[in-house]
CSV table of C-alpha atoms in Angstrom, one decimal:
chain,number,residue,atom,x,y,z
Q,1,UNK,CA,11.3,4.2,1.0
Q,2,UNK,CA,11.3,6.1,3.9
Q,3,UNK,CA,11.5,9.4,5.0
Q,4,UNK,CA,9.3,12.3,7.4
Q,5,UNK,CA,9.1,15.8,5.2
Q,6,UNK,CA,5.4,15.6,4.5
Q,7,UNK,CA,5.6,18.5,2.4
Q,8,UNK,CA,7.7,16.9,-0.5
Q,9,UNK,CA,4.9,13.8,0.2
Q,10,UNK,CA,1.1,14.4,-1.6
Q,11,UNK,CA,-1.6,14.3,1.0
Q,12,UNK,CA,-5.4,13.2,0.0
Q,13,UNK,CA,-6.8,14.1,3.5
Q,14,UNK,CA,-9.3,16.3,1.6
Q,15,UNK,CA,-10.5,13.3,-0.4
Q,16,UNK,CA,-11.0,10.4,2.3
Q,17,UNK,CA,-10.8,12.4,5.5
Q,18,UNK,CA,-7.3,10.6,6.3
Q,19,UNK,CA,-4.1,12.2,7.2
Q,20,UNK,CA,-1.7,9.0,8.3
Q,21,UNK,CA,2.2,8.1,7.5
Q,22,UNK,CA,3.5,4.7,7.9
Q,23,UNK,CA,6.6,4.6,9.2
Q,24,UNK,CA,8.4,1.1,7.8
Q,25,UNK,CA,9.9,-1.3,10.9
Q,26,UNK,CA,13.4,-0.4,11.5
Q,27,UNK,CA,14.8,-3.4,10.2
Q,28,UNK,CA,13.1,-2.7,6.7
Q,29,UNK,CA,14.0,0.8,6.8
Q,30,UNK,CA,18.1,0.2,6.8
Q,31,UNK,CA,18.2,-2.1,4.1
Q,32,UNK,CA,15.9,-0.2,1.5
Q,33,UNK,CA,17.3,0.9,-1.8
Q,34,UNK,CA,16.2,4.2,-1.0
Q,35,UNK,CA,17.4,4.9,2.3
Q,36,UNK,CA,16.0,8.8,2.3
Q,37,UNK,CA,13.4,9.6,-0.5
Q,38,UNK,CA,13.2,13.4,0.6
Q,39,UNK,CA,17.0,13.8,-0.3
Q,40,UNK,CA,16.1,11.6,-3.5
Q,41,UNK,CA,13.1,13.7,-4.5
Q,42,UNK,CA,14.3,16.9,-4.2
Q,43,UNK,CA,17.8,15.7,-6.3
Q,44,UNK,CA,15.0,14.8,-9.2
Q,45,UNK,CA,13.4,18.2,-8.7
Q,46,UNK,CA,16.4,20.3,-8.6
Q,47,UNK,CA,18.2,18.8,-11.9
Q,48,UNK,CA,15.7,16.5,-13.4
Q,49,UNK,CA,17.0,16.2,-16.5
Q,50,UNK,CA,20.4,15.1,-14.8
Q,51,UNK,CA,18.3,12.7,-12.9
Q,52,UNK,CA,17.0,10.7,-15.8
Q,53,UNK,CA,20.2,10.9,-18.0
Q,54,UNK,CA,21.7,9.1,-14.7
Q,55,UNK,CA,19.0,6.5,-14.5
Q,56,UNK,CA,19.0,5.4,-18.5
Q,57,UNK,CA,22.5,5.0,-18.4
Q,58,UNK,CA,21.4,2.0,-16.1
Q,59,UNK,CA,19.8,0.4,-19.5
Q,60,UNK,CA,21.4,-1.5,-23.0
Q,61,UNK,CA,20.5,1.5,-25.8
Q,62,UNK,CA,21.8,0.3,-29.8
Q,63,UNK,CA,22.3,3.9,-29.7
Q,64,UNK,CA,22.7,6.8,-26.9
Q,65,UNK,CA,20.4,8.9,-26.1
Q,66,UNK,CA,21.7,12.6,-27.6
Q,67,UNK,CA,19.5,14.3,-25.0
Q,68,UNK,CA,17.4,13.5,-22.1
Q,69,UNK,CA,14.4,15.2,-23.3
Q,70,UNK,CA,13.0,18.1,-25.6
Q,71,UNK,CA,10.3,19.7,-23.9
Q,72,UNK,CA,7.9,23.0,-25.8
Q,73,UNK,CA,5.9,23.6,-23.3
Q,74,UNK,CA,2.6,20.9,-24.7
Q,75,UNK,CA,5.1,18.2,-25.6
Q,76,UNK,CA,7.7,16.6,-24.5
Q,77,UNK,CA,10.6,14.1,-26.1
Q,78,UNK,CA,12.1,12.1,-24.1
Q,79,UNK,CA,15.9,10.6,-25.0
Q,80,UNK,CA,16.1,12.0,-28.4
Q,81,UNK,CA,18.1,10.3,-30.6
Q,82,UNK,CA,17.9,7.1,-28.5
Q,83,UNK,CA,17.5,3.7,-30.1
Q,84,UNK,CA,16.4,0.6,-28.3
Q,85,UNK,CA,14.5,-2.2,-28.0
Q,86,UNK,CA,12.5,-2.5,-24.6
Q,87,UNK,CA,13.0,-6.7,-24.4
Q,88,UNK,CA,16.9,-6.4,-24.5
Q,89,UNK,CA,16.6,-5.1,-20.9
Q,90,UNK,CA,13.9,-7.6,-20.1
Q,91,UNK,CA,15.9,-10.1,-21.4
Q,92,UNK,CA,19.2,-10.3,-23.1
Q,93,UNK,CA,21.1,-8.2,-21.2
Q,94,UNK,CA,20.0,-11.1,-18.0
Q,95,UNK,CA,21.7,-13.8,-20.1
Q,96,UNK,CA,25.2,-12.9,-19.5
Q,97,UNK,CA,25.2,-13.4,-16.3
Q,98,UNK,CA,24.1,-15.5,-13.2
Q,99,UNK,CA,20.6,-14.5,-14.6
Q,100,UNK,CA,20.2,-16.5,-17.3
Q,101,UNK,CA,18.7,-19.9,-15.2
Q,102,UNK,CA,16.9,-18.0,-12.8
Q,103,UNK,CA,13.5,-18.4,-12.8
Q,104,UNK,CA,11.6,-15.3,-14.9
Q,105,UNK,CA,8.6,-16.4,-14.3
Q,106,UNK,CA,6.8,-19.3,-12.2
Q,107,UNK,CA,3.0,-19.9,-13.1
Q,108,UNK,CA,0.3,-21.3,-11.0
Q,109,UNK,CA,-3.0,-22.7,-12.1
Q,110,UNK,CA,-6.0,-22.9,-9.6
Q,111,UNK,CA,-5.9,-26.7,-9.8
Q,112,UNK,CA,-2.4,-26.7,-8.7
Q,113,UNK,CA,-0.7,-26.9,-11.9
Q,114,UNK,CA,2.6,-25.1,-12.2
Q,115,UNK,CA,5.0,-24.0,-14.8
Q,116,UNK,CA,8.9,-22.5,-14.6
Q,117,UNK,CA,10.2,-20.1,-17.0
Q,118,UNK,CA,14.1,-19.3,-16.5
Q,119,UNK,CA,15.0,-16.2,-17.8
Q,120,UNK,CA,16.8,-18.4,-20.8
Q,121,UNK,CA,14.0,-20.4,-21.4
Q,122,UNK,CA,11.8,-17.1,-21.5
Q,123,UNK,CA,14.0,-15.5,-24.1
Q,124,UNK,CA,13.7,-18.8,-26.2
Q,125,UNK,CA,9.9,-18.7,-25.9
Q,126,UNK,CA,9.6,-15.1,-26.8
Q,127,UNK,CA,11.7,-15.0,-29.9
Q,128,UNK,CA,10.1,-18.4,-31.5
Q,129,UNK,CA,6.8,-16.1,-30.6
Q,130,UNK,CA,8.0,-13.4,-32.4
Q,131,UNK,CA,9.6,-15.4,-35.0
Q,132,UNK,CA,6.2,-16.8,-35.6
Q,133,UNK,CA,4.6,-13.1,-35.7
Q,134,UNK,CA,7.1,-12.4,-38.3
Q,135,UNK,CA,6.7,-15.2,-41.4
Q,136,UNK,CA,2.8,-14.6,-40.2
Q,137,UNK,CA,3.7,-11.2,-41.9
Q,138,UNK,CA,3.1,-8.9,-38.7
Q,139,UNK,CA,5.7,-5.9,-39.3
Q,140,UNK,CA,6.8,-2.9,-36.8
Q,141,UNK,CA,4.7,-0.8,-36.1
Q,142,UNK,CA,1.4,-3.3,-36.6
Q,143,UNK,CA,-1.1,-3.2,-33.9
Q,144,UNK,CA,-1.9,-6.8,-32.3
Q,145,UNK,CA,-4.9,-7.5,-30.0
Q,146,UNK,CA,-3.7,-9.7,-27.2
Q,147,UNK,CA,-7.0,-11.5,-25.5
Q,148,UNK,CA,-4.9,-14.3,-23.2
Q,149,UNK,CA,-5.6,-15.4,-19.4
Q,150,UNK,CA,-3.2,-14.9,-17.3
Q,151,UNK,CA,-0.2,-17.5,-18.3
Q,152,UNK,CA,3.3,-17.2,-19.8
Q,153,UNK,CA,1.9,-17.5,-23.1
Q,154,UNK,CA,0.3,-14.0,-22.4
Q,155,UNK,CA,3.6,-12.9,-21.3
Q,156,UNK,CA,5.0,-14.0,-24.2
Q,157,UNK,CA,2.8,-12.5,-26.6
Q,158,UNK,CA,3.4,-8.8,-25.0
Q,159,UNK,CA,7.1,-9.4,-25.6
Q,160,UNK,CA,7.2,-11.1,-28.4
Q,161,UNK,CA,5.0,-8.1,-30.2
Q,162,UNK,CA,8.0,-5.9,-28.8
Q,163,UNK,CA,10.6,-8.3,-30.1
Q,164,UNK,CA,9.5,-7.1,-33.5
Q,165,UNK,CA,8.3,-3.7,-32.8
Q,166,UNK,CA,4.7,-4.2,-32.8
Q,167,UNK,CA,2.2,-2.3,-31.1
Q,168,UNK,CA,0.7,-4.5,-28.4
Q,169,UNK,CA,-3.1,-3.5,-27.1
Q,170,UNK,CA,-4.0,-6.3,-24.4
Q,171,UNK,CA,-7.7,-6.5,-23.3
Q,172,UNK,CA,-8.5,-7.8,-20.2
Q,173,UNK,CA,-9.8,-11.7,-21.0
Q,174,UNK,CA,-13.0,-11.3,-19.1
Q,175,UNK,CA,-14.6,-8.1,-20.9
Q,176,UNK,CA,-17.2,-8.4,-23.4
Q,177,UNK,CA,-17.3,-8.9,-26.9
Q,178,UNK,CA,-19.1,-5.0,-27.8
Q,179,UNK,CA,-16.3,-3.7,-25.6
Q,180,UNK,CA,-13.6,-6.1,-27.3
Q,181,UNK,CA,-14.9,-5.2,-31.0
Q,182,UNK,CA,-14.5,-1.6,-29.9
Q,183,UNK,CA,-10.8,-1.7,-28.7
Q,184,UNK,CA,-9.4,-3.9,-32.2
Q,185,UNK,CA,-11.4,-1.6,-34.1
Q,186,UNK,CA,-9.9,1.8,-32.7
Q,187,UNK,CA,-6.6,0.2,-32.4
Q,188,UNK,CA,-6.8,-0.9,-35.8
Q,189,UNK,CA,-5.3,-4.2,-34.9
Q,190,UNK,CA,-4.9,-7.0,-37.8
Q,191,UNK,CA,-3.5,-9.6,-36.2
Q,192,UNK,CA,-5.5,-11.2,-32.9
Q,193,UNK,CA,-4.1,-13.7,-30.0
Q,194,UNK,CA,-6.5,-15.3,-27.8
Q,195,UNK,CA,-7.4,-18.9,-26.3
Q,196,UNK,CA,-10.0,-21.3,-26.4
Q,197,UNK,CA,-10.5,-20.7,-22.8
Q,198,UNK,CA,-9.3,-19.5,-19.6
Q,199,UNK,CA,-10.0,-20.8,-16.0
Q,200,UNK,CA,-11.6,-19.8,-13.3
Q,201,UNK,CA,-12.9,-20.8,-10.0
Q,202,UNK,CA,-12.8,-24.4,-11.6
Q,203,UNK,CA,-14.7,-23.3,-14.7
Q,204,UNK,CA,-13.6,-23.3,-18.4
Q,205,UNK,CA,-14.8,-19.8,-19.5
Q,206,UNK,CA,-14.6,-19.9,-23.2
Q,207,UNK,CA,-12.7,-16.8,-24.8
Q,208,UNK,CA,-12.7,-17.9,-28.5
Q,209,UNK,CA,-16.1,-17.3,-28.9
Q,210,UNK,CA,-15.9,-13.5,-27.9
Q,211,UNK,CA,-13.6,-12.7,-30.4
Q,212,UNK,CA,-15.2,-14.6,-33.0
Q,213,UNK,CA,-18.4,-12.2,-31.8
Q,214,UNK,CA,-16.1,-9.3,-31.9
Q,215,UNK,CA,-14.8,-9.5,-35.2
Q,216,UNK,CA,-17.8,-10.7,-36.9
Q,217,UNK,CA,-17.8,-8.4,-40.3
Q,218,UNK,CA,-15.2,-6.1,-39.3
Q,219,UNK,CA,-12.9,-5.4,-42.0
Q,220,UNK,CA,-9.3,-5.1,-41.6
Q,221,UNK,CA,-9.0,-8.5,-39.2
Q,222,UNK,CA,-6.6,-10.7,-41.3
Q,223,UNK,CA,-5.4,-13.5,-38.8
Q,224,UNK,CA,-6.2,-14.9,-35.5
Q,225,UNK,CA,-3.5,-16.8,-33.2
Q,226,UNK,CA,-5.9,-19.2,-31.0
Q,227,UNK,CA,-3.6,-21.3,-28.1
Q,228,UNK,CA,-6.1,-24.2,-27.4
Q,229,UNK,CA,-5.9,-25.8,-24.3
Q,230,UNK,CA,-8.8,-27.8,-23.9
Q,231,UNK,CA,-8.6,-31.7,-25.0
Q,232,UNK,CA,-10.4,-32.0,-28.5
Q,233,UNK,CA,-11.0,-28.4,-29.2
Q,234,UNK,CA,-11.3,-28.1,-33.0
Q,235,UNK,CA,-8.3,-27.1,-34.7
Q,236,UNK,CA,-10.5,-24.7,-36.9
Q,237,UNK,CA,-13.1,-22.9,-36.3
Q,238,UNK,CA,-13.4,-19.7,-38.6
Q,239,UNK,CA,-16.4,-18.7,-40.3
Q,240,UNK,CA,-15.7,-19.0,-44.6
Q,241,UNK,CA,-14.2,-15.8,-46.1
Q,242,UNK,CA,-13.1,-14.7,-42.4
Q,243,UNK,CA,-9.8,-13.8,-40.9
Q,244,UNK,CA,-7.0,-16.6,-41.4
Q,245,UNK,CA,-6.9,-19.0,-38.1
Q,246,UNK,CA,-3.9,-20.1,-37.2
Q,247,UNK,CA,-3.0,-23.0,-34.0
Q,248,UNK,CA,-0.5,-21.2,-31.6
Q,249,UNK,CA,1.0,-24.5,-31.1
Q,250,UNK,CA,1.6,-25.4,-34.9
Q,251,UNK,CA,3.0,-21.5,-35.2
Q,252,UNK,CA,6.0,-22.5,-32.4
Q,253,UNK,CA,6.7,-25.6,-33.4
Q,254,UNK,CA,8.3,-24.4,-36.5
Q,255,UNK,CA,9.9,-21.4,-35.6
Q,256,UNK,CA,13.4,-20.5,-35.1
Q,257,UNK,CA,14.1,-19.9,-31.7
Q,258,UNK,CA,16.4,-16.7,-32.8
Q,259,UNK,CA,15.1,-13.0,-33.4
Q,260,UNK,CA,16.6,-10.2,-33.1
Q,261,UNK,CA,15.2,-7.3,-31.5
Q,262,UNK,CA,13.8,-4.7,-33.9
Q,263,UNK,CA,16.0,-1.5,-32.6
Q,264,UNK,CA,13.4,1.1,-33.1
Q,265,UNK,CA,13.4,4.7,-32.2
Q,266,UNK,CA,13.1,6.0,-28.0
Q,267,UNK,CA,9.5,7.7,-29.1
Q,268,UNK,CA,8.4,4.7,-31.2
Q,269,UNK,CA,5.4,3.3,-29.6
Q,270,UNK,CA,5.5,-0.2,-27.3
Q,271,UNK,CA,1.8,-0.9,-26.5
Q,272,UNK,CA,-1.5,0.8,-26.4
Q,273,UNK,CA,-3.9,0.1,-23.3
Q,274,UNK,CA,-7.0,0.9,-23.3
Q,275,UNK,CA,-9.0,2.7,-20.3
Q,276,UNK,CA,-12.1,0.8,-18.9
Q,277,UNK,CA,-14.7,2.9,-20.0
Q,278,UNK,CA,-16.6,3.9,-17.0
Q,279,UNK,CA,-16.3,7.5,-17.8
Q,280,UNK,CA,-16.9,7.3,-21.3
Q,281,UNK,CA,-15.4,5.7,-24.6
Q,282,UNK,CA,-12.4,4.1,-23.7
Q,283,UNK,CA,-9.3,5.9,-24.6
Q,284,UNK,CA,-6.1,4.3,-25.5
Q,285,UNK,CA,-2.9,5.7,-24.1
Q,286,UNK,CA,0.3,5.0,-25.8
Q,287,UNK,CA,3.6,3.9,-24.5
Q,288,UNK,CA,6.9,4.5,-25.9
Q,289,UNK,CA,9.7,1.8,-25.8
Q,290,UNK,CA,12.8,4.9,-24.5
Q,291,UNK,CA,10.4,6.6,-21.9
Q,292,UNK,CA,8.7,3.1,-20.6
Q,293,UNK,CA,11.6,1.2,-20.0
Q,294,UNK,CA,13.5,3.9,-17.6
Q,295,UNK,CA,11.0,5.2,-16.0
Q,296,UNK,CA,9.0,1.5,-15.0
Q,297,UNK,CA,12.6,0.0,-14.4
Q,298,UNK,CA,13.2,2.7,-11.8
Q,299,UNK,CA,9.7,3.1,-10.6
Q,300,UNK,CA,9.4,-0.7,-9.6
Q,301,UNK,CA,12.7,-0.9,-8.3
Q,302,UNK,CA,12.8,1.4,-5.7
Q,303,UNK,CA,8.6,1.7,-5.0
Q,304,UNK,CA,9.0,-2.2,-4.3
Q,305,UNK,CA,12.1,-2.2,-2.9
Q,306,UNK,CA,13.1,-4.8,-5.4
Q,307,UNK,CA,15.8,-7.5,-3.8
Q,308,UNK,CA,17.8,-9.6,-6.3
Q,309,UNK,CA,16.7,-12.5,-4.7
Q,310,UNK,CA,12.8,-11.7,-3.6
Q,311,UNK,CA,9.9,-13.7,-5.1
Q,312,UNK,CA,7.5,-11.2,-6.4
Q,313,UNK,CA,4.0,-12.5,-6.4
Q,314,UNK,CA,1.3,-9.5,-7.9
Q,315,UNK,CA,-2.0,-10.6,-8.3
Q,316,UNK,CA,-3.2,-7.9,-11.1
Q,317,UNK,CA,-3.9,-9.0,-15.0
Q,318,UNK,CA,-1.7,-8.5,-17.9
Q,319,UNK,CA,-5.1,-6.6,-19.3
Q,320,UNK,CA,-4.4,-3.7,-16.8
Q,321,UNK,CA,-1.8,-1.0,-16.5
Q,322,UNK,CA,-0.6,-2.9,-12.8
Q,323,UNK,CA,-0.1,-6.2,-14.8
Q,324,UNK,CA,1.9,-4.4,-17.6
Q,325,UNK,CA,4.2,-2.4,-14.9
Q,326,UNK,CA,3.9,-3.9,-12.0
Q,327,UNK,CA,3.8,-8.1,-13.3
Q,328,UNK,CA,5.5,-7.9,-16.4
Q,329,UNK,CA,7.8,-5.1,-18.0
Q,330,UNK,CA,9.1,-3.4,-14.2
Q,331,UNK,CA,9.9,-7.0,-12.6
Q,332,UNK,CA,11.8,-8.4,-15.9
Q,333,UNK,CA,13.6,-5.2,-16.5
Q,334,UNK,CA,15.1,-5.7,-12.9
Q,335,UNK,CA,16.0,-9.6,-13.0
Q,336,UNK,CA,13.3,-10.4,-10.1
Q,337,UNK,CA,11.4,-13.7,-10.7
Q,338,UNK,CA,7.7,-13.4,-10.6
Q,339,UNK,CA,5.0,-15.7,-9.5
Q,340,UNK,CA,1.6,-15.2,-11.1
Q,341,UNK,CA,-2.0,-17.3,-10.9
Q,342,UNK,CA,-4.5,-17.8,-13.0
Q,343,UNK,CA,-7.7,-17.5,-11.3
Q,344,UNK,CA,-9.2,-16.2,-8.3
Q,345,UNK,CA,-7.0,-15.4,-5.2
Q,346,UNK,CA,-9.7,-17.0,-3.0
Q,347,UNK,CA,-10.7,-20.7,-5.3
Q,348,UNK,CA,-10.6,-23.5,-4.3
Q,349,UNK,CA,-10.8,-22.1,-0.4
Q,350,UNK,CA,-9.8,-18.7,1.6
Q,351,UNK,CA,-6.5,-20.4,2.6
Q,352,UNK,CA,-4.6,-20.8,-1.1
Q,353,UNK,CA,-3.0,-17.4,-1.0
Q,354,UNK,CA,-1.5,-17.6,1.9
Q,355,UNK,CA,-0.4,-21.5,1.4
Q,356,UNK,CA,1.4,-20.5,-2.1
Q,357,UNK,CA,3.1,-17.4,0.4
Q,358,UNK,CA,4.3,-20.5,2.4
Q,359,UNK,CA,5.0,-22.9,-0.6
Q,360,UNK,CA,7.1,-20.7,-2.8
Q,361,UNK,CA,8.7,-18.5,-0.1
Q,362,UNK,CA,7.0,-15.2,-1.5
Q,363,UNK,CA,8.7,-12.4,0.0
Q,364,UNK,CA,6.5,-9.3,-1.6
Q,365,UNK,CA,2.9,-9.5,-2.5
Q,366,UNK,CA,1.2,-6.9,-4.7
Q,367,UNK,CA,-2.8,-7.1,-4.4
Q,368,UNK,CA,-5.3,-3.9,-4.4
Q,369,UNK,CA,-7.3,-3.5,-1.2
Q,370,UNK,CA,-10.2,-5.3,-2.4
Q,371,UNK,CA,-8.5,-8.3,-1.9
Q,372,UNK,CA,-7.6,-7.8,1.3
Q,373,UNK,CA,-10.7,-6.3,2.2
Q,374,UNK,CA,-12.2,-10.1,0.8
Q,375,UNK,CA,-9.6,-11.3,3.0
Q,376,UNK,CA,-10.1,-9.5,6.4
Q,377,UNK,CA,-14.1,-11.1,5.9
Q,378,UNK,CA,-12.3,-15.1,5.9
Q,379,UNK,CA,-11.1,-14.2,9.5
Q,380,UNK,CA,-7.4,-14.5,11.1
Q,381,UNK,CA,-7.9,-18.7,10.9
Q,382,UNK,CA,-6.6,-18.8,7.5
Q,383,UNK,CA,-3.3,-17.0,7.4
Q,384,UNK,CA,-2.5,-18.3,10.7
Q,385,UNK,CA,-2.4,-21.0,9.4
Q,386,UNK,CA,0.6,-20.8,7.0
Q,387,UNK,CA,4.2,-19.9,7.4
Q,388,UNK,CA,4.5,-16.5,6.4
Q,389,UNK,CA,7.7,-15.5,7.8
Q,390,UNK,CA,9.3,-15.4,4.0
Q,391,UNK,CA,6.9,-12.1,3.2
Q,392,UNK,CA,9.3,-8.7,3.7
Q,393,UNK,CA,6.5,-6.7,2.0
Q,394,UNK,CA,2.5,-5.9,1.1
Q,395,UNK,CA,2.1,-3.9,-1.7
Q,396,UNK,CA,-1.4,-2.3,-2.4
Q,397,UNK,CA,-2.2,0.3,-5.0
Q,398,UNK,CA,-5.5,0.9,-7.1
Q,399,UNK,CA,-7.7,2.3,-4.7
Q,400,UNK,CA,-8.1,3.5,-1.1
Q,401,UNK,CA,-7.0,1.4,1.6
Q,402,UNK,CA,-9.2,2.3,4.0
């Protein structure tokens, strides 16, 4: 995005003493999608309604909208009378076209392990998922704790819970079990997907036993999904007279590899996400299928200059709001293919980032300027030492970059 009218542009000079634009390089500038955001912002602000009537039409809706949104001064309503299902944007609607064997997603596993998901073979993995959900019992509207590294079975648990209409509440697989009992129990979540373990800087880091900490005599639990990974992990586990377990693997095998998307009301709610609690008790914001989809879709698109044919690597979570917008829901709803890693940007040496930039011909990276602060202390050597000429753009968000 480019433009110069710094009054239609927030400044936070007053909170970090800085006052800079970045211009973008020519070059970058003429092919954005949004040639002139000042002309594109003050069109939003001047009919805004208009605006977002023009930018859902974009989307697949079982039913159109009736109006763009109902608004009584406290509350607002956004594409009344809209039905939809958020998945049929992040997926169906790709699989008549050219779409449909490009790669969705491409997974990477510290020890070099890699996995391709087309956007066919996605879809296939997301309604046997949700197929699953279903004879398991879990109905629209259920809320389902989702406690899964960072793989395409974590992926495919957040869509497959839309697929259905359930109400997905990820937690990020590294918090604790006090925090984790809190979240299922304000969420009210029956149904629980985790692993036996996720990886990191070469370590197993077992995950099961947190949530068998977290749920230990909390009512209202009925069934956890555990995807086991390690060799020889026990097929079950669960204490006598607890929640059902059931083996993620046995749950696929025999499900049908069609479901279709429960069409549910533009209000109805997609996931909840919980805040991380360092103001207080965590609060859990919800997210609406109508209102999520168009304004993500658009968001992503045009803040990350999405190209048809980039390779989007962001190195966020699926347990934050960045993994749910920026890795997930706003990259599938616009047909990019993502690269995400399990692990630590910096294991096994400084250099792996920029080698997979080199490898898989990344052409936007999305980090937080943590990571690049970490980076800046490894020195010039190890970037120089790659190809990076494939990388069009840096994305940072989450804090400062100072």
């Amino acid at each position: 995005m480019t433009g110069t009218d710094r009054s239609a542009t927030p400044t936070f000079a007053p909170l970090l003493g800085v006052d800079e634009l970045v211009s973008p390089p020519p070059e970058l500038a003429e092919t954005a999608l949004v040639p002139d955001y000042d002309a594109l912002y003050a069109r939003a602000l001047a009919d805004p309604e208009g605006f977002w009537s023009e930018i859902a039409r974009e989307l697949e809706w079982e039913r159109t909208p009736e109006r763009t949104l109902d608004w009584d001064g406290t509350t607002a309503r956004w594409f009344v009378g809209g039905r939809c299902n958020i998945t049929i944007n992040c997926l169906d609607r790709h699989l008549r076209g050219e779409r449909r064997d490009k790669p969705a997603i491409i997974w990477l596993g510290e020890d070099g392990a890699e996995r391709r998901f087309t956007y066919a073979e996605l879809h296939r993995l997301v309604c046997k998922f949700a197929s699953g959900l279903k004879e398991l019992g879990v109905a629209t509207g259920d809320r389902v704790c989702i406690y899964l590294p960072l793989t395409p079975e974590g992926v495919a648990a957040m869509l497959a819970c839309a697929r259905i209409g359930a109400v997905h509440s990820v937690t990020y697989a590294g918090i604790g079990a006090g925090a984790l009992r809190a979240r299922i129990e304000d969420a009210g979540a029956r149904t629980i997907i985790t692993a036996d373990v996720g990886y990191r800087r070469g370590k197993a880091i077992p995950l099961k036993p947190v949530v068998d900490e977290a749920i230990a005599g909390l009512d209202g639990v009925e069934r956890v999904i555990v995807w086991r990974r390690e060799p020889g992990a026990p097929v079950r586990s669960q204490a006598a007279g607890g929640p059902r377990e059931i083996d993620l693997a046995e749950l696929l095998t025999g499900a049908s590899p069609r479901c279709e998307p429960a069409i549910v009301d533009a209000e109805d709610p997609l996931f909840l996400l919980y805040t991380s609690g360092t103001t207080g008790r965590p609060k859990g914001p919800l997210y609406v299928h109508g209102g999520y989809q168009v304004g993500v879709s658009y968001f992503t698109r045009i803040a990350y200059d999405f190209k048809d044919d980039d390779i989007y690597w962001c190195t966020s979570d699926i347990g934050w709001i960045v993994g749910h917008s920026a890795m997930v829901y706003g990259p599938l709803l616009n047909g990019v293919t993502v690269l995400v890693r399990e692990g630590t940007p910096d294991y096994p040496d400084p250099g792996v980032c920029w080698r997979t930039v080199e490898r898989y011909g990344v052409t936007s990276l999305f980090t937080a300027p943590t990571t690049l602060r970490m980076f800046m202390k490894f020195g010039e050597a190890h970037p120089a030492a790659s190809d990076l000429s494939s990388l069009r753009l840096l994305i940072c968000a989450g804090e400062p970059l100072n």
